[in-house]
PDB file of C-alpha atoms in Angstrom:
ATOM      1  CA  UNK A   1      90.190  77.431 101.369  1.00 47.00           C
ATOM      2  CA  UNK A   2      93.124  76.393 103.546  1.00 52.00           C
ATOM      3  CA  UNK A   3      92.417  77.615 107.086  1.00 56.00           C
ATOM      4  CA  UNK A   4      96.140  77.898 107.910  1.00 66.00           C
ATOM      5  CA  UNK A   5      96.757  80.257 105.025  1.00 76.00           C
ATOM      6  CA  UNK A   6      97.623  83.824 105.926  1.00 84.00           C
ATOM      7  CA  UNK A   7      95.033  86.038 104.317  1.00 94.00           C
ATOM      8  CA  UNK A   8      95.689  89.462 102.871  1.00 96.00           C
ATOM      9  CA  UNK A   9      93.585  92.454 103.848  1.00 97.00           C
ATOM     10  CA  UNK A  10      92.676  95.356 101.605  1.00 97.00           C
ATOM     11  CA  UNK A  11      91.030  98.638 102.511  1.00 97.00           C
ATOM     12  CA  UNK A  12      89.723 101.115  99.992  1.00 98.00           C
ATOM     13  CA  UNK A  13      87.247 103.921  99.557  1.00 98.00           C
ATOM     14  CA  UNK A  14      84.240 103.604  97.275  1.00 98.00           C
ATOM     15  CA  UNK A  15      82.839 106.771  95.748  1.00 97.00           C
ATOM     16  CA  UNK A  16      79.435 106.991  94.087  1.00 97.00           C
ATOM     17  CA  UNK A  17      77.341 105.050  96.595  1.00 97.00           C
ATOM     18  CA  UNK A  18      73.993 106.732  97.254  1.00 96.00           C
ATOM     19  CA  UNK A  19      72.464 104.450  99.890  1.00 94.00           C
ATOM     20  CA  UNK A  20      73.412 101.929 102.551  1.00 94.00           C
ATOM     21  CA  UNK A  21      71.214  99.031 101.437  1.00 91.00           C
ATOM     22  CA  UNK A  22      71.096  99.258  97.642  1.00 92.00           C
ATOM     23  CA  UNK A  23      74.705 100.302  97.153  1.00 95.00           C
ATOM     24  CA  UNK A  24      76.875  99.326 100.106  1.00 97.00           C
ATOM     25  CA  UNK A  25      75.166  95.973 100.759  1.00 97.00           C
ATOM     26  CA  UNK A  26      75.142  95.103  97.060  1.00 96.00           C
ATOM     27  CA  UNK A  27      78.872  95.766  96.754  1.00 97.00           C
ATOM     28  CA  UNK A  28      79.534  93.883  99.988  1.00 98.00           C
ATOM     29  CA  UNK A  29      77.650  90.822  98.690  1.00 98.00           C
ATOM     30  CA  UNK A  30      79.432  90.895  95.322  1.00 98.00           C
ATOM     31  CA  UNK A  31      82.848  91.112  96.999  1.00 98.00           C
ATOM     32  CA  UNK A  32      81.983  88.373  99.518  1.00 98.00           C
ATOM     33  CA  UNK A  33      80.878  86.007  96.706  1.00 98.00           C
ATOM     34  CA  UNK A  34      84.233  86.270  94.926  1.00 98.00           C
ATOM     35  CA  UNK A  35      86.244  83.067  94.882  1.00 97.00           C
ATOM     36  CA  UNK A  36      89.047  83.446  97.438  1.00 97.00           C
ATOM     37  CA  UNK A  37      87.392  86.185  99.492  1.00 98.00           C
ATOM     38  CA  UNK A  38      86.889  85.219 103.142  1.00 97.00           C
ATOM     39  CA  UNK A  39      85.063  88.354 104.261  1.00 97.00           C
ATOM     40  CA  UNK A  40      83.950  91.711 102.917  1.00 98.00           C
ATOM     41  CA  UNK A  41      82.512  94.686 104.739  1.00 97.00           C
ATOM     42  CA  UNK A  42      81.367  97.962 103.197  1.00 97.00           C
ATOM     43  CA  UNK A  43      80.626 100.913 105.466  1.00 96.00           C
ATOM     44  CA  UNK A  44      78.325 103.344 103.666  1.00 97.00           C
ATOM     45  CA  UNK A  45      78.904 106.242 106.099  1.00 96.00           C
ATOM     46  CA  UNK A  46      82.698 106.031 105.852  1.00 96.00           C
ATOM     47  CA  UNK A  47      82.670 104.967 102.158  1.00 97.00           C
ATOM     48  CA  UNK A  48      85.096 102.284 103.281  1.00 97.00           C
ATOM     49  CA  UNK A  49      85.449  98.699 102.094  1.00 98.00           C
ATOM     50  CA  UNK A  50      87.451  96.107 104.002  1.00 97.00           C
ATOM     51  CA  UNK A  51      88.132  92.759 102.359  1.00 98.00           C
ATOM     52  CA  UNK A  52      90.025  89.728 103.645  1.00 97.00           C
ATOM     53  CA  UNK A  53      91.174  87.439 100.847  1.00 97.00           C
ATOM     54  CA  UNK A  54      93.553  84.771  99.585  1.00 96.00           C
ATOM     55  CA  UNK A  55      96.262  86.478  97.504  1.00 95.00           C
ATOM     56  CA  UNK A  56      96.832  83.350  95.423  1.00 96.00           C
ATOM     57  CA  UNK A  57      93.263  83.665  94.061  1.00 96.00           C
ATOM     58  CA  UNK A  58      92.307  87.341  94.354  1.00 96.00           C
ATOM     59  CA  UNK A  59      94.234  90.580  93.909  1.00 97.00           C
ATOM     60  CA  UNK A  60      93.454  94.248  94.434  1.00 97.00           C
ATOM     61  CA  UNK A  61      92.699  94.712  90.718  1.00 97.00           C
ATOM     62  CA  UNK A  62      90.040  92.004  90.771  1.00 98.00           C
ATOM     63  CA  UNK A  63      88.501  93.553  93.905  1.00 98.00           C
ATOM     64  CA  UNK A  64      88.360  96.935  92.165  1.00 98.00           C
ATOM     65  CA  UNK A  65      86.871  95.361  89.008  1.00 97.00           C
ATOM     66  CA  UNK A  66      84.087  93.747  91.042  1.00 97.00           C
ATOM     67  CA  UNK A  67      83.145  97.125  92.524  1.00 98.00           C
ATOM     68  CA  UNK A  68      83.259  99.064  89.253  1.00 97.00           C
ATOM     69  CA  UNK A  69      81.337  96.339  87.375  1.00 96.00           C
ATOM     70  CA  UNK A  70      78.512  96.529  89.947  1.00 94.00           C
ATOM     71  CA  UNK A  71      77.698 100.011  88.642  1.00 92.00           C
ATOM     72  CA  UNK A  72      79.560 102.476  86.481  1.00 90.00           C
ATOM     73  CA  UNK A  73      78.794 105.166  89.080  1.00 95.00           C
ATOM     74  CA  UNK A  74      81.154 103.510  91.593  1.00 97.00           C
ATOM     75  CA  UNK A  75      84.851 104.262  91.738  1.00 97.00           C
ATOM     76  CA  UNK A  76      87.592 102.916  93.978  1.00 98.00           C
ATOM     77  CA  UNK A  77      90.142 105.200  95.646  1.00 97.00           C
ATOM     78  CA  UNK A  78      93.045 104.722  98.052  1.00 96.00           C
ATOM     79  CA  UNK A  79      93.356 100.963  97.534  1.00 96.00           C
ATOM     80  CA  UNK A  80      95.875  99.635 100.023  1.00 96.00           C
ATOM     81  CA  UNK A  81      96.800  96.345 101.589  1.00 95.00           C
ATOM     82  CA  UNK A  82      97.031  96.473 105.375  1.00 93.00           C
ATOM     83  CA  UNK A  83      98.167  94.233 108.231  1.00 92.00           C
ATOM     84  CA  UNK A  84      95.150  95.206 110.311  1.00 89.00           C
ATOM     85  CA  UNK A  85      91.872  96.835 109.349  1.00 90.00           C
ATOM     86  CA  UNK A  86      91.506 100.392 110.664  1.00 80.00           C
ATOM     87  CA  UNK A  87      88.875  99.447 113.254  1.00 72.00           C
ATOM     88  CA  UNK A  88      90.925  96.411 114.415  1.00 64.00           C
ATOM     89  CA  UNK A  89      93.869  98.651 115.217  1.00 51.00           C
ATOM     90  CA  UNK A  90      91.593 100.936 117.246  1.00 48.00           C
ATOM     91  CA  UNK A  91      90.126  98.063 119.301  1.00 43.00           C
ATOM     92  CA  UNK A  92      93.529  96.870 120.527  1.00 37.00           C
TER      93      UNK A  92
END
């Protein structure tokens, strides 16, 4: 992946997770393994996923498909692209 490329950021809620390790970590790993994804973080407590990715390879639909394919009990809500992740904006 080109290191100079500006990466897009997406934040979305994941409903249907029942545990931090089995659900959140599994989804996080599946998102992180996607071609074009630089980083993925899933917070079980907040039901929040944050993904940094290359828009020329990945889009929000493919991110959502990865989550819903992991288990049919998962659903994605409030998908949005952001300039800064929620916690990044708080740190500044």
